XYZ file of C-alpha atoms in Angstrom:
462
model
C -7.307 5.121 0.121
C -10.758 5.516 -1.362
C -10.374 6.581 -4.976
C -13.934 7.740 -5.647
C -12.946 9.223 -8.929
C -14.485 12.233 -10.462
C -14.249 14.208 -7.227
C -10.624 15.260 -7.499
C -10.957 17.687 -4.630
C -10.864 14.860 -2.102
C -7.604 14.829 -0.118
C -7.045 11.158 -0.944
C -6.337 12.113 -4.557
C -3.941 14.942 -3.840
C -0.609 13.280 -4.484
C 2.122 15.918 -4.335
C 5.753 16.055 -5.326
C 7.822 16.155 -2.124
C 11.485 16.112 -3.117
C 14.044 14.743 -5.517
C 17.607 13.515 -5.238
C 19.911 13.458 -8.224
C 20.757 15.658 -11.176
C 18.166 18.416 -11.310
C 19.641 20.047 -14.389
C 18.201 20.020 -17.868
C 21.031 17.996 -19.384
C 20.018 14.613 -20.761
C 23.594 13.341 -20.677
C 23.251 10.696 -17.998
C 26.167 8.423 -17.149
C 25.184 4.756 -17.383
C 26.662 4.066 -13.940
C 24.354 6.655 -12.333
C 21.110 5.025 -13.479
C 19.166 3.767 -10.446
C 18.469 0.015 -10.604
C 16.902 -0.682 -7.173
C 14.757 1.217 -4.642
C 13.688 -0.118 -1.250
C 12.202 1.314 1.971
C 13.143 -0.438 5.199
C 10.476 -1.975 7.475
C 9.962 1.268 9.406
C 9.998 3.640 6.453
C 12.565 5.815 8.235
C 15.289 4.717 5.838
C 15.420 4.372 2.086
C 18.044 2.628 -0.041
C 18.867 2.923 -3.732
C 21.313 0.963 -5.841
C 22.663 1.938 -9.250
C 24.347 0.401 -12.259
C 27.724 1.573 -10.965
C 27.483 -0.804 -7.991
C 26.860 1.946 -5.438
C 24.308 1.879 -2.624
C 22.991 5.191 -1.287
C 21.013 5.386 1.955
C 18.639 8.157 2.984
C 17.142 8.743 6.421
C 13.985 10.501 7.513
C 14.515 14.153 8.276
C 12.778 14.446 11.637
C 13.240 18.206 11.723
C 10.882 18.579 8.772
C 7.153 18.068 8.652
C 5.824 15.405 6.323
C 7.749 12.669 4.588
C 11.124 14.197 3.793
C 14.501 12.492 3.632
C 18.148 13.495 3.777
C 21.346 11.839 2.673
C 22.630 9.258 5.174
C 25.606 7.500 3.586
C 26.925 6.004 0.371
C 29.202 3.020 -0.236
C 30.504 0.919 -3.102
C 28.740 -2.419 -2.813
C 29.996 -4.271 -5.897
C 32.883 -3.936 -8.327
C 33.074 -5.191 -11.923
C 34.530 -8.708 -12.148
C 35.609 -11.126 -14.838
C 34.928 -14.860 -14.832
C 38.004 -16.273 -16.528
C 36.612 -19.807 -16.696
C 33.588 -18.682 -18.702
C 35.195 -15.605 -20.283
C 32.291 -13.638 -18.901
C 32.269 -10.087 -17.603
C 30.193 -9.645 -14.445
C 28.648 -6.202 -14.118
C 28.658 -4.268 -10.865
C 25.006 -3.259 -11.325
C 22.867 -3.656 -8.199
C 19.927 -5.896 -9.118
C 18.133 -5.927 -5.754
C 18.382 -4.483 -2.240
C 16.570 -5.972 0.759
C 16.628 -4.683 4.329
C 16.918 -7.051 7.282
C 14.784 -6.236 10.292
C 16.685 -4.056 12.718
C 17.656 -5.678 16.041
C 20.236 -3.197 17.355
C 21.708 0.200 16.575
C 23.165 -1.024 13.279
C 21.378 -1.559 9.969
C 21.784 -4.737 7.933
C 20.862 -5.018 4.282
C 21.433 -7.447 1.422
C 22.536 -6.283 -2.002
C 23.236 -8.366 -5.084
C 24.554 -8.095 -8.597
C 24.316 -10.915 -11.149
C 26.489 -13.342 -9.181
C 27.352 -12.242 -5.658
C 25.180 -11.341 -2.665
C 26.578 -9.251 0.184
C 25.298 -8.573 3.694
C 26.217 -5.041 4.719
C 26.359 -3.626 8.219
C 25.810 0.127 8.396
C 26.506 1.780 11.727
C 27.791 4.911 13.440
C 31.501 4.851 14.230
C 33.188 7.317 16.578
C 36.517 8.765 15.492
C 38.712 9.368 18.570
C 41.822 11.509 18.878
C 44.261 12.224 21.672
C 43.152 15.214 23.685
C 46.031 17.676 23.193
C 45.412 19.617 26.412
C 46.729 16.701 28.431
C 50.111 17.109 26.795
C 50.225 20.890 26.638
C 50.770 21.249 30.400
C 53.853 19.082 30.346
C 55.417 19.662 26.949
C 54.003 22.396 24.753
C 53.703 24.906 27.607
C 57.225 24.339 28.907
C 59.714 27.192 28.393
C 62.811 26.848 26.272
C 65.534 24.592 27.724
C 67.674 26.279 30.366
C 71.136 25.400 31.604
C 71.311 22.126 33.551
C 69.998 22.448 37.048
C 70.375 20.174 39.995
C 68.010 17.210 39.685
C 64.627 17.933 41.221
C 62.492 15.271 42.920
C 59.509 13.924 40.927
C 56.219 15.471 42.101
C 54.184 13.052 44.124
C 50.577 12.708 45.152
C 49.634 12.949 48.812
C 49.898 9.169 49.090
C 53.434 9.262 47.742
C 52.818 7.838 44.238
C 54.174 9.712 41.174
C 51.775 12.196 39.561
C 51.619 11.120 35.903
C 49.423 12.843 33.318
C 48.160 10.245 30.815
C 46.757 11.293 27.423
C 43.023 10.856 27.003
C 41.024 9.925 23.910
C 38.065 12.094 23.059
C 35.422 11.735 20.320
C 36.447 13.943 17.435
C 33.727 13.052 14.949
C 31.033 10.480 14.185
C 30.863 8.886 10.745
C 28.526 6.384 9.117
C 30.492 3.253 8.266
C 29.480 0.365 6.002
C 31.284 -2.963 6.169
C 30.450 -6.277 4.425
C 29.702 -8.826 7.147
C 29.013 -11.757 4.797
C 29.691 -12.446 1.120
C 27.570 -15.190 -0.446
C 29.303 -16.129 -3.680
C 29.682 -18.983 -6.169
C 26.199 -20.413 -5.626
C 24.511 -19.317 -8.871
C 25.462 -20.353 -12.380
C 22.989 -17.888 -13.883
C 22.115 -14.258 -13.214
C 20.482 -13.528 -9.851
C 17.152 -11.746 -10.329
C 15.658 -11.819 -6.809
C 16.491 -11.964 -3.128
C 13.933 -12.104 -0.314
C 14.442 -12.146 3.462
C 12.295 -14.576 5.423
C 9.962 -13.524 8.222
C 12.005 -15.658 10.650
C 14.845 -13.142 10.311
C 17.377 -15.939 9.922
C 17.133 -17.091 6.304
C 16.648 -15.696 2.820
C 16.245 -16.979 -0.730
C 18.049 -15.994 -3.903
C 16.747 -16.837 -7.368
C 18.384 -17.027 -10.760
C 16.967 -18.136 -14.112
C 16.773 -21.836 -13.228
C 17.310 -22.288 -9.488
C 16.301 -20.898 -6.097
C 18.663 -21.268 -3.146
C 17.898 -21.026 0.580
C 20.541 -19.361 2.742
C 21.168 -18.833 6.426
C 22.236 -15.231 6.978
C 25.061 -16.376 9.268
C 26.479 -18.991 6.870
C 28.057 -17.694 3.682
C 29.669 -20.838 2.298
C 26.616 -23.123 2.137
C 23.135 -22.905 0.658
C 20.331 -25.350 -0.070
C 18.779 -25.700 -3.500
C 14.987 -25.687 -3.049
C 13.841 -25.137 -6.658
C 15.568 -26.508 -9.753
C 13.840 -26.313 -13.135
C 16.944 -26.978 -15.217
C 16.184 -29.794 -17.678
C 18.642 -32.616 -18.315
C 18.906 -31.385 -21.887
C 19.074 -27.595 -22.135
C 17.487 -27.783 -25.582
C 14.277 -28.763 -23.796
C 14.259 -25.573 -21.729
C 10.862 -23.880 -22.045
C 10.782 -21.380 -19.181
C 12.936 -19.516 -16.684
C 12.374 -18.122 -13.193
C 11.817 -14.370 -13.231
C 11.131 -13.401 -9.582
C 10.755 -14.928 -6.117
C 9.526 -13.750 -2.719
C 8.920 -15.160 0.767
C 5.469 -15.039 2.356
C 5.420 -12.070 4.781
C 4.053 -14.066 7.733
C 4.549 -17.809 7.167
C 8.248 -18.651 7.030
C 7.676 -21.954 5.188
C 5.899 -20.438 2.165
C 7.396 -18.664 -0.825
C 6.388 -17.995 -4.412
C 8.167 -17.626 -7.712
C 7.103 -16.567 -11.180
C 8.151 -17.736 -14.615
C 8.527 -16.524 -18.163
C 5.439 -18.573 -19.077
C 3.210 -16.283 -17.040
C 2.722 -18.694 -14.139
C 3.112 -18.115 -10.407
C 3.888 -21.031 -8.104
C 3.295 -20.994 -4.361
C 5.518 -23.555 -2.640
C 5.759 -24.976 0.891
C 9.228 -25.937 2.119
C 7.659 -28.511 4.453
C 6.426 -30.578 1.507
C 9.754 -31.777 0.134
C 13.391 -30.867 -0.330
C 12.685 -29.630 -3.868
C 9.607 -27.429 -3.892
C 8.909 -27.149 -7.621
C 6.893 -30.365 -7.967
C 4.026 -29.878 -5.506
C 3.661 -26.148 -5.817
C 0.308 -24.409 -6.152
C 0.074 -22.858 -9.625
C -1.630 -19.577 -10.506
C -2.181 -19.200 -14.215
C -4.579 -17.406 -16.514
C -5.127 -19.088 -19.901
C -4.294 -16.899 -22.846
C -7.055 -15.588 -25.069
C -6.585 -17.418 -28.420
C -7.694 -14.324 -30.316
C -4.668 -12.429 -29.008
C -2.161 -15.137 -29.884
C 0.858 -13.774 -31.764
C 4.598 -14.118 -32.236
C 5.104 -11.947 -29.149
C 2.728 -13.855 -26.853
C 5.427 -15.684 -24.913
C 7.467 -12.514 -24.425
C 4.635 -10.331 -23.155
C 3.246 -13.082 -20.897
C 6.530 -13.302 -18.971
C 6.038 -12.036 -15.409
C 8.615 -9.422 -14.449
C 7.704 -9.041 -10.753
C 5.504 -10.557 -8.028
C 4.667 -9.224 -4.583
C 2.666 -10.415 -1.572
C 0.305 -8.084 0.250
C 1.356 -7.387 3.833
C -1.125 -9.918 5.217
C -0.054 -12.526 2.663
C -3.577 -13.034 1.318
C -3.093 -11.456 -2.105
C -0.486 -11.589 -4.839
C 0.329 -8.836 -7.305
C 2.001 -9.732 -10.595
C 3.212 -7.608 -13.484
C 3.819 -8.643 -17.081
C 4.503 -6.332 -19.988
C 0.899 -5.428 -20.787
C -1.016 -6.003 -17.555
C -1.067 -5.846 -13.771
C -2.912 -8.747 -12.110
C -4.308 -9.108 -8.601
C -4.594 -12.701 -7.304
C -6.191 -14.314 -4.272
C -3.995 -17.157 -2.974
C -7.131 -19.246 -2.534
C -8.135 -18.958 -6.208
C -5.682 -20.330 -8.748
C -7.648 -20.398 -11.998
C -7.937 -16.664 -12.603
C -6.970 -13.325 -11.055
C -9.364 -11.189 -9.061
C -8.665 -8.255 -11.345
C -6.655 -7.475 -14.448
C -5.508 -3.945 -15.214
C -4.460 -3.163 -18.783
C -1.358 -1.031 -18.369
C 0.005 -1.151 -21.924
C -2.894 -2.442 -23.990
C -2.546 0.638 -26.179
C 0.923 -0.610 -27.152
C -0.260 -3.937 -28.555
C -0.185 -2.553 -32.092
C 3.409 -1.406 -31.528
C 4.856 -4.711 -30.313
C 6.936 -5.167 -33.442
C 8.627 -1.791 -32.966
C 9.075 -2.454 -29.235
C 10.722 -5.758 -30.081
C 13.129 -4.005 -32.438
C 14.241 -1.470 -29.821
C 14.241 -4.067 -26.973
C 11.635 -2.166 -24.936
C 9.440 -5.258 -24.957
C 11.974 -6.827 -22.579
C 11.684 -4.040 -19.980
C 11.043 -5.461 -16.513
C 8.557 -3.278 -14.646
C 8.209 -3.806 -10.908
C 4.978 -3.667 -8.909
C 4.096 -3.258 -5.254
C 1.230 -2.980 -2.774
C 0.698 -0.019 -0.497
C 1.448 -0.607 3.168
C -2.244 -1.021 4.021
C -2.862 -3.266 1.006
C -5.584 -1.023 -0.405
C -3.631 0.168 -3.419
C -1.206 -1.217 -5.954
C 1.432 0.542 -8.002
C 3.503 -0.018 -11.125
C 5.410 2.012 -13.688
C 5.168 2.834 -17.363
C 6.846 4.958 -20.050
C 7.270 8.748 -20.258
C 8.204 8.515 -16.554
C 4.582 7.746 -15.668
C 3.583 5.860 -12.531
C 0.149 4.263 -12.097
C -1.600 3.776 -8.750
C -4.792 1.681 -8.588
C -7.335 1.186 -5.860
C -7.686 -2.552 -5.266
C -11.477 -2.338 -4.818
C -12.576 0.166 -7.459
C -9.568 -0.084 -9.797
C -9.609 3.704 -9.973
C -6.375 4.959 -11.472
C -4.141 7.853 -10.516
C -1.227 8.657 -12.825
C 1.815 10.499 -11.510
C 4.702 11.703 -13.621
C 8.250 11.895 -12.287
C 9.170 15.013 -14.200
C 11.863 17.589 -13.541
C 9.279 20.339 -13.999
C 8.029 19.345 -10.549
C 10.990 21.248 -9.137
C 9.548 24.474 -10.446
C 5.930 23.786 -9.581
C 6.613 21.962 -6.288
C 3.408 20.107 -6.928
C 1.760 18.204 -9.755
C -0.605 20.077 -11.995
C -3.803 18.610 -13.374
C -2.043 17.420 -16.504
C 0.396 15.426 -14.397
C -2.159 13.951 -12.005
C -4.838 12.172 -13.989
C -7.684 10.231 -12.417
C -9.887 7.769 -14.278
C -12.534 5.172 -13.641
C -12.064 1.430 -13.880
C -13.945 -1.841 -13.564
C -12.921 -5.279 -12.384
C -13.799 -7.136 -15.573
C -12.547 -5.025 -18.416
C -9.583 -3.337 -16.779
C -9.120 0.387 -16.963
C -11.457 2.482 -19.077
C -9.137 5.295 -19.986
C -7.778 6.868 -23.118
C -3.991 6.896 -23.041
C -1.888 9.623 -24.556
C -1.074 9.336 -28.234
C 1.265 6.351 -28.641
C 3.494 8.374 -30.935
C 4.032 10.888 -28.129
C 5.319 8.282 -25.648
C 8.965 8.610 -24.670
C 10.217 5.030 -24.455
C 13.607 6.151 -23.159
C 12.026 7.457 -19.960
C 10.575 4.600 -17.948
C 9.657 3.907 -14.318
C 10.971 0.406 -13.653
C 11.667 0.662 -9.917
C 9.529 2.112 -7.137
C 8.815 1.418 -3.469
C 5.874 2.267 -1.199
C 6.387 3.475 2.385
C 5.256 0.639 4.710
C 3.165 2.850 7.004
C 2.268 5.957 5.014
C 1.041 6.997 1.601
C 4.469 8.014 0.364
C 6.308 6.511 -2.573
C 9.898 6.586 -3.832
C 10.317 6.440 -7.605
C 13.482 5.897 -9.628
C 13.502 7.871 -12.878
C 16.787 7.274 -14.691
C 19.355 8.808 -12.284
C 16.833 10.726 -10.152
C 14.960 9.597 -7.055
C 11.525 11.240 -6.730
C 9.417 11.125 -3.583
C 5.656 11.771 -3.690
C 3.310 12.014 -0.722
C -0.429 12.067 -0.274
């Protein structure tokens, strides 16, 4: 998408509201369990999955009868239930942290979902409900007249070949339902909260990451995993960083990356050694000493990392910035976009209300030409990777009335690769910090995006 900004009449800039799932009313009373905590398109873009804090997974499928990118409800199932760890006296929430689709190999869908402790592999498929066809019985029972006085025994009717003529009941398809069953449950492998899962390009393995370790699993083996990254120190008082996100390379099954709370990204090769944290390639940008403050370590923590589809570039998101990296250049990013620079003066207040710990996700477009991340007031930013031109969308309920975004909701600004985005944000005092876009997913083959805004799922198309 060429964001030659200033000419807003170009079709590339005409992002439109397509549809929304969820509570469309004006009430702000949202149940905690209904808040969406994960959004993920499958590899074809024909299916879309969401997970919420109540442990539910909802699937949507492409509505082929409609033009454009429009979806309809497919099925819903309860993925996780609340648990209690009696050994640690710890309550385990049912909240869905991540959802990842496995590549489809037959008529069924397979997807991984995880809460803080347990990962499940779900099979979603069509199941036929069969019933006995009543007409087979009507001729011999229901249609018979009332009993009459005993008659002399009659011979049993026979077929021409002399065998008895028996009418057997037949099963017929009464209805077709979408069923979801857990095929594998991968439990008891993480001592800390799981923050990431990523399916390998080989289609056979996946990784799961918690604060201090990354495990490698075979999808067919639920009772055994291999620890490939372990940053837990011998003395926990010496702990200086934690793992925040991890992802497999999209093409090379031996490569994966993980990010840390220190603002570093490490690219590791499983062929190097059994533990991959020692010889990993490190991407890190030194902090500007002039910006050093009490909050430096918090805002430098990376909340999400993503590979581009070709595996050449890495996108990372921390609290204030979005960074674009080339895997062949470790010392500095190709571009840095200042998402929340206007909030730097408010860090103390954001620390008090815990907003500074919000974990915003980021993602590339399917063609790798654009990158996307969220912000407050239900704003979503899209940037062109070459020009850094910005388009801001707002997931607002008023879109239901307008059916499209007005000029105030679709802002376009200029950027540069050295100084980030040159744009004047809205007045900081007008920002609604309770409305935030933490989770979003980009269609793999089209310019369509799915955005989670509290308990609503918005879909925008270009």
